[in-house]
């Protein structure tokens, strides 16, 4: 992979093989400044294995979490952001849709959580690790099925994870993703976007469907869920590290969202099957 600077975005040139233009990488994603928006010379499929955060794609925001599937069109600027102390982990697949004749792919980038797509991605990764004479045909068929499924999801507007044009509040969204563990004041966020506090509150809700505080609490809750699933930290400690300043408020917010306590969530959680493919070390 080679990178070059354009006038506005970073360009990554993926070196796809002419006879088999597809490959995958494991990637650990921490915080990246929105100025690191980049695009590729091919299409990109992603599967979030662990963690949470936000995806900037063009001028839109997609919150993501474990099991989120991303599809990014060739040439579309994007960047993922996750907290530095809890990076998300991904598998990214780069491929040439023209070579594989994938005419059913969505006309726009998409993020979704879908069991069938996850299963197809898992089978695709297994085939990419095979070296027998059948893998090429299997890869082509699986890519076709994925393209049809993703195109269908887009056609029925499966976009519940999508915010509207976020460019007016992108500085605030980016700041929240980096500072959610700290106390965040709405006037600070408004100042970052060069708006009055009153107008910023209205605009933020119109774009995200949430108040700034509601959005911050949602990001904090996603961080707490990651700690519950992936660490053995005491509930009080993980609540504090996620930005909740009292255990009672954390428990109340968690119960309202999930209908069970954080301890029950941890006890009931079943570890997902990891992808069966053996790939390179995470970059």
C-alpha positions as a printed Julia matrix, in Angstrom:
283×3 Matrix{Float64}:
   0.0     0.0     0.0
   1.37    3.39   -1.05
   0.05    6.75    0.09
   0.11   10.16   -1.56
  -1.29   13.54   -0.57
  -3.93   15.14   -2.76
  -5.19   18.7    -2.34
  -7.7    17.65    0.34
  -7.31   13.97    1.24
  -4.69   11.25    1.57
  -4.68    8.74   -1.29
  -3.8     5.12   -0.56
  -2.89    3.01   -3.55
  -3.62   -0.64   -2.82
  -1.35   -2.9    -4.86
  -3.88   -5.46   -6.05
  -2.65   -8.33   -8.19
  -4.0    -8.21  -11.73
  -4.86  -11.92  -11.78
  -6.42  -11.97   -8.27
  -7.32   -8.4    -7.18
  -8.34   -8.93   -3.58
  -6.55   -9.16   -0.23
  -7.21   -8.48    3.43
  -5.46   -7.02    6.45
  -6.06   -6.99   10.19
  -6.1    -3.46   11.57
  -6.1    -1.91   15.03
  -7.76    1.51   14.9
  -7.2     4.18   17.55
  -7.92    7.89   17.32
  -7.15    9.53   13.98
  -7.66   13.2    13.31
 -10.39   13.98   10.81
  -7.7    15.63    8.72
  -6.48   12.07    8.02
  -9.46   11.41    5.76
  -8.24    9.15    2.97
  -9.47    7.21   -0.03
  -8.38    4.15   -2.0
  -8.04    3.1    -5.63
 -10.39    0.16   -4.96
 -13.42   -0.8    -2.89
 -13.15   -1.71    0.79
 -15.14   -4.11    2.97
 -14.63   -4.1     6.74
 -15.75   -6.15    9.71
 -15.35   -4.75   13.23
 -14.11   -7.55   15.48
 -13.87   -5.53   18.68
 -14.44   -2.04   20.03
 -16.55    0.9    18.92
 -16.25    4.43   17.57
 -17.38    6.56   14.67
 -16.76    6.43   10.93
 -16.54    9.64    8.92
 -17.49    8.91    5.29
 -17.63   11.94    3.02
 -19.69   14.4     5.12
 -21.61   11.81    7.11
 -21.14   10.01   10.42
 -21.72    6.32   11.08
 -21.35    5.13   14.69
 -19.94    1.59   14.74
 -19.51   -1.23   17.22
 -18.5    -4.88   17.24
 -19.95   -6.83   14.27
 -20.46   -3.68   12.18
 -19.82   -4.26    8.47
 -18.56   -1.37    6.37
 -18.58   -0.97    2.61
 -16.63    2.0     1.24
 -16.72    2.82   -2.44
 -13.58    3.46   -4.45
 -12.54    7.09   -4.16
 -14.71    7.99   -1.16
 -12.83    9.79    1.65
 -13.27    8.17    5.06
 -11.65    7.72    8.47
 -12.54    5.67   11.55
 -12.0     6.94   15.08
 -11.78    4.92   18.3
 -10.45    5.89   21.74
  -6.68    5.57   22.13
  -7.08    3.51   25.3
  -9.53    1.13   23.65
  -8.77    0.81   19.92
 -11.18   -1.04   17.69
 -10.01   -4.09   15.75
 -11.01   -4.7    12.14
 -10.52   -6.92    9.14
 -10.44   -4.86    5.94
 -10.78   -6.47    2.51
  -9.64   -4.51   -0.55
 -10.9    -5.59   -3.97
 -11.64   -4.49   -7.53
 -15.43   -4.64   -8.18
 -14.96   -4.36  -11.94
 -12.73   -7.44  -12.16
 -15.18   -9.49  -10.1
 -18.21   -8.12  -12.06
 -19.98   -6.91   -8.91
 -22.72   -4.82  -10.49
 -25.08   -5.28   -7.51
 -22.98   -3.35   -4.99
 -24.66   -0.34   -3.32
 -24.31    2.96   -5.19
 -23.15    4.58   -1.95
 -21.03    3.6     1.04
 -22.84    1.74    3.8
 -22.45    0.56    7.4
 -24.74   -2.08    8.86
 -24.96   -5.02   11.23
 -26.3    -8.09    9.46
 -25.83  -11.75   10.38
 -25.99  -13.07    6.81
 -23.33  -10.62    5.63
 -21.13  -11.55    8.61
 -21.41  -15.23    7.72
 -20.57  -14.54    4.08
 -17.57  -12.45    5.12
 -16.34  -15.23    7.37
 -16.56  -17.74    4.5
 -14.82  -15.27    2.18
 -11.93  -14.88    4.62
 -11.59  -18.64    4.88
 -11.43  -18.96    1.1
  -8.81  -16.2     0.88
  -6.58  -18.31    3.13
  -6.94  -21.38    0.89
  -4.46  -22.2    -1.86
  -6.27  -24.93   -3.81
  -7.64  -24.58   -7.32
 -11.19  -23.93   -6.19
 -10.6   -20.84   -4.05
 -10.76  -18.36   -6.94
 -14.23  -19.5    -8.01
 -15.43  -19.57   -4.39
 -14.13  -16.05   -3.76
 -15.95  -14.78   -6.84
 -19.25  -16.42   -5.81
 -19.01  -15.15   -2.23
 -18.22  -11.61   -3.37
 -21.24  -11.75   -5.68
 -23.53  -12.91   -2.85
 -22.17  -10.18   -0.58
 -22.69   -7.54   -3.25
 -26.31   -8.62   -3.75
 -27.01   -8.64   -0.01
 -25.41   -5.24    0.57
 -27.23   -3.81   -2.44
 -30.52   -5.12   -1.07
 -29.85   -3.6     2.35
 -29.13   -0.27    0.71
 -32.27   -0.46   -1.44
 -34.49   -0.9     1.62
 -32.61    1.98    3.25
 -31.1    -0.01    6.1
 -29.41    3.17    7.32
 -30.38    3.3    11.0
 -26.72    3.87   11.89
 -26.4     6.9     9.63
 -26.49   10.52   10.71
 -27.31   13.29    8.28
 -24.67   15.61    6.82
 -22.4    16.05    9.84
 -19.95   18.61    8.49
 -21.31   21.52   10.61
 -20.73   19.55   13.85
 -17.85   17.28   12.83
 -15.37   19.07   15.09
 -17.63   18.43   18.08
 -18.18   14.77   17.17
 -14.44   14.25   16.79
 -13.75   16.02   20.11
 -16.31   13.82   21.92
 -14.76   10.62   20.56
 -11.4    11.67   22.01
 -12.52   13.27   25.29
 -15.65   11.34   26.36
 -13.88   10.21   29.56
 -13.65   13.83   30.69
 -16.3    16.33   31.65
 -17.53   17.93   28.43
 -19.45   21.21   28.38
 -21.85   22.03   25.58
 -20.46   25.55   25.24
 -17.02   24.02   24.52
 -18.51   21.93   21.71
 -20.42   24.93   20.35
 -17.25   27.01   20.35
 -15.38   24.33   18.39
 -18.04   24.62   15.69
 -18.23   28.44   15.9
 -21.9    28.46   16.92
 -23.83   29.89   19.84
 -24.73   27.27   22.45
 -28.46   27.53   21.73
 -28.1    27.13   17.97
 -25.56   24.33   18.42
 -27.98   22.36   20.62
 -30.71   22.63   18.0
 -28.41   21.76   15.13
 -26.83   18.8    16.96
 -30.23   17.29   17.7
 -31.45   17.82   14.14
 -28.43   15.93   12.77
 -28.02   13.12   15.32
 -31.48   12.83   16.81
 -29.9    13.27   20.25
 -28.97   16.15   22.51
 -25.2    16.66   22.93
 -25.44   15.11   26.43
 -27.46   12.18   25.11
 -24.88   11.54   22.4
 -22.0    11.77   24.89
 -23.74    9.3    27.22
 -24.26    6.92   24.28
 -20.55    7.02   23.43
 -19.69    6.45   27.09
 -22.07    3.5    27.22
 -20.46    1.92   24.15
 -17.06    2.26   25.85
 -18.43    0.67   29.03
 -19.86   -2.24   27.03
 -16.41   -2.84   25.57
 -14.88   -2.91   29.05
 -17.55   -5.31   30.28
 -17.01   -7.67   27.36
 -13.24   -7.54   27.04
 -11.86   -6.85   30.52
 -12.35   -7.96   34.12
 -12.32   -4.41   35.5
 -14.63   -3.82   38.5
 -17.91   -2.16   37.54
 -17.09    1.07   39.4
 -13.68    1.39   37.73
 -14.92    0.74   34.2
 -17.8     3.17   34.72
 -15.32    5.88   35.72
 -12.98    5.07   32.83
 -15.93    5.35   30.45
 -16.71    8.86   31.66
 -19.55    8.21   34.12
 -18.86   10.11   37.3
 -21.13    8.1    39.58
 -21.96    4.4    39.73
 -25.64    5.11   40.3
 -26.0     7.18   37.13
 -24.12    4.55   35.13
 -26.3     1.71   36.45
 -29.46    3.72   35.8
 -28.43    4.61   32.23
 -27.3     1.04   31.5
 -30.51   -0.47   32.84
 -32.59    1.92   30.77
 -30.69    0.99   27.59
 -30.34   -2.79   28.08
 -33.01   -3.76   30.6
 -30.41   -5.55   32.75
 -27.61   -4.46   35.07
 -23.98   -4.17   33.9
 -23.11   -7.25   35.99
 -25.86   -9.31   34.35
 -24.72   -8.07   30.94
 -21.19   -9.29   31.66
 -22.4   -12.64   33.02
 -24.81  -13.25   30.15
 -22.45  -12.21   27.4
 -21.36  -15.0    25.09
 -18.0   -14.66   23.38
 -18.48  -14.65   19.59
 -16.77  -17.17   17.39
 -13.64  -15.56   16.04
 -12.98  -15.59   12.33
 -11.51  -18.92   11.41
  -9.02  -17.45    9.0
  -5.37  -17.21    9.98
  -4.09  -13.89    8.71
  -1.14  -11.57    9.15
  -0.4    -9.79   12.38
  -2.47   -6.71   13.08
  -0.86   -3.6    11.67
